[in-house]
Tab-separated table of C-alpha atoms in Angstrom:
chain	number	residue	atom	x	y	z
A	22	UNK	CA	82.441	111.185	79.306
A	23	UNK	CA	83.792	109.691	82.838
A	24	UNK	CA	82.449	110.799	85.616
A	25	UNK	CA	85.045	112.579	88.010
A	26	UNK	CA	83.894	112.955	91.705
A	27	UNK	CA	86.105	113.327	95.253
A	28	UNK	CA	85.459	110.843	97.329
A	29	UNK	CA	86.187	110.298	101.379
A	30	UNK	CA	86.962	107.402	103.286
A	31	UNK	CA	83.259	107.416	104.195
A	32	UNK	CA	82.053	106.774	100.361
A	33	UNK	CA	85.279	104.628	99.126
A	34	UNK	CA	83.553	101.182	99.536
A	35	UNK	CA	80.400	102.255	97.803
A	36	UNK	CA	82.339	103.761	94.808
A	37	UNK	CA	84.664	101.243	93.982
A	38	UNK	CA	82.010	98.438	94.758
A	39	UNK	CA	80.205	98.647	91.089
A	40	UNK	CA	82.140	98.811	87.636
A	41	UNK	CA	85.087	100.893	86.671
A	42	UNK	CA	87.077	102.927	88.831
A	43	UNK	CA	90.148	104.910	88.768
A	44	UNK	CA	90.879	106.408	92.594
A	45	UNK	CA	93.661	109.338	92.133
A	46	UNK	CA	95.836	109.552	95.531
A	47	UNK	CA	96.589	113.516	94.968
A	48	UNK	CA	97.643	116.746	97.322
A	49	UNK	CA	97.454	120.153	95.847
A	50	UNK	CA	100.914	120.704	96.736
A	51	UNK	CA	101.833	117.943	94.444
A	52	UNK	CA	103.620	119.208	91.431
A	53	UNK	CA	103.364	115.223	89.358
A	54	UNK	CA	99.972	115.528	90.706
A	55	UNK	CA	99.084	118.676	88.662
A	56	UNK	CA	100.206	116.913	85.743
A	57	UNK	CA	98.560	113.805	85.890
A	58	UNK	CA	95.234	115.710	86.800
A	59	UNK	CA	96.039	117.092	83.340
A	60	UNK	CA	95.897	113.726	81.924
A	61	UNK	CA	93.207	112.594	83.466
A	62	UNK	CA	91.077	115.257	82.582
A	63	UNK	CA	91.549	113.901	78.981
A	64	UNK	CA	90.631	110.101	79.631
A	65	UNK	CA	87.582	111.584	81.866
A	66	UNK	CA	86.613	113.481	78.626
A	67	UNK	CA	86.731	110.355	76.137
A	68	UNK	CA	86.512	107.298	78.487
A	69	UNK	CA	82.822	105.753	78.622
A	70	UNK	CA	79.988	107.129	81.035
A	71	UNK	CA	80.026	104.414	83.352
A	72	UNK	CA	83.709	104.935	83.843
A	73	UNK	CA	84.326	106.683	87.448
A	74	UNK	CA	87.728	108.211	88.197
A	75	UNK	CA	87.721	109.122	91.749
A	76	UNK	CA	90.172	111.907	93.726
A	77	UNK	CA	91.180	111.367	97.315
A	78	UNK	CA	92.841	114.405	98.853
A	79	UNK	CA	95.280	112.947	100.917
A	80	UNK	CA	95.930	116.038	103.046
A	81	UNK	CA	92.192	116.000	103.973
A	82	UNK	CA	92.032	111.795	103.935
A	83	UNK	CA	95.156	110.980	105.848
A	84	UNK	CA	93.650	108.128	107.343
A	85	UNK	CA	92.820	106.327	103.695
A	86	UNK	CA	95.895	107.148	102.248
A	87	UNK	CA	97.509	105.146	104.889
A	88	UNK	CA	95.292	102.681	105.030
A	89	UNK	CA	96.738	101.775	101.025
A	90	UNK	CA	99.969	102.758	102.194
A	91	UNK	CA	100.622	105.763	99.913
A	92	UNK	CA	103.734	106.767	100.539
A	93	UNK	CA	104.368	109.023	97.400
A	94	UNK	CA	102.190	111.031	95.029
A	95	UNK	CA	100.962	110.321	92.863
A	96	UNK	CA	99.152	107.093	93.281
A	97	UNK	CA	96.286	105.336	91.076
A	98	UNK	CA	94.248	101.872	91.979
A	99	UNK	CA	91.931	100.840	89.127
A	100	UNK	CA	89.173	98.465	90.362
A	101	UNK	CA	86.608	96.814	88.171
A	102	UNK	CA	83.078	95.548	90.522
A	103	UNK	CA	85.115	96.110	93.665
A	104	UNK	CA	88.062	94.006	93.009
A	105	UNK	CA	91.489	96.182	92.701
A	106	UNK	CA	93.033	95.347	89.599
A	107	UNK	CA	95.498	97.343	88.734
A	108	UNK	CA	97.730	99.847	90.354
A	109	UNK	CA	100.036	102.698	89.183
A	110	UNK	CA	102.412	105.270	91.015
A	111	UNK	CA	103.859	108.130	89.126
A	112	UNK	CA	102.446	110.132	86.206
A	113	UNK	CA	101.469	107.800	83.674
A	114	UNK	CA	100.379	108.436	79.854
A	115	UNK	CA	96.634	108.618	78.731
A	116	UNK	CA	97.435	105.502	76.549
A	117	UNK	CA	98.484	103.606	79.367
A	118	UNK	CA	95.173	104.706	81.391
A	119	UNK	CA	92.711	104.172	78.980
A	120	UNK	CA	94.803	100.538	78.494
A	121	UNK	CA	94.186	99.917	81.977
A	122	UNK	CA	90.487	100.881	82.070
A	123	UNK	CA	89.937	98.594	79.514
């Protein structure tokens, strides 16, 4: 099982910098965000240990939303040892995230 943590702009660097993580750009007014946390919840719950997938409140983390200009919701960057690999806006299927984290 993935781990699934939230994460600030004070602990981005150190999470991404080491293996396989999926950072969620979300809001909890975000209807498409609802959904994909649905899906989500399903690659956290068969996707490998060392697998992180990391949430970023962008009401509360304005500043590092900005910063990789999210401009809609939601928004997913997949980085493997700190390099940004892949990147994904809009709901997408659990066959195309597990694909990704691959």
């Amino acid at each position: 099982m993935a781990v699934v943590k939230d994460i600030t702009a004070d602990t981005f660097d150190e999470t991404v910098a080491g293996g396989t993580v999926l950072v969620d750009f979300w809001a909890p007014w975000c209807s498409s965000c609802k959904m994909l946390n649905a899906v989500l919840e399903q690659v956290a719950a068969t996707a490998p240990a060392d697998v992180v997938i990391a949430k970023v409140n962008v009401d509360n983390e304005a500043a590092l939303a900005a910063k990789f200009e999210v401009v809609s919701l939601p928004k997913m960057l997949i980085y493997k040892d700190g390099a940004l690999v892949r990147e994904f806006k809009g709901v997408q299927s659990r066959a195309k995230i597990v694909e990704a984290l691959s």
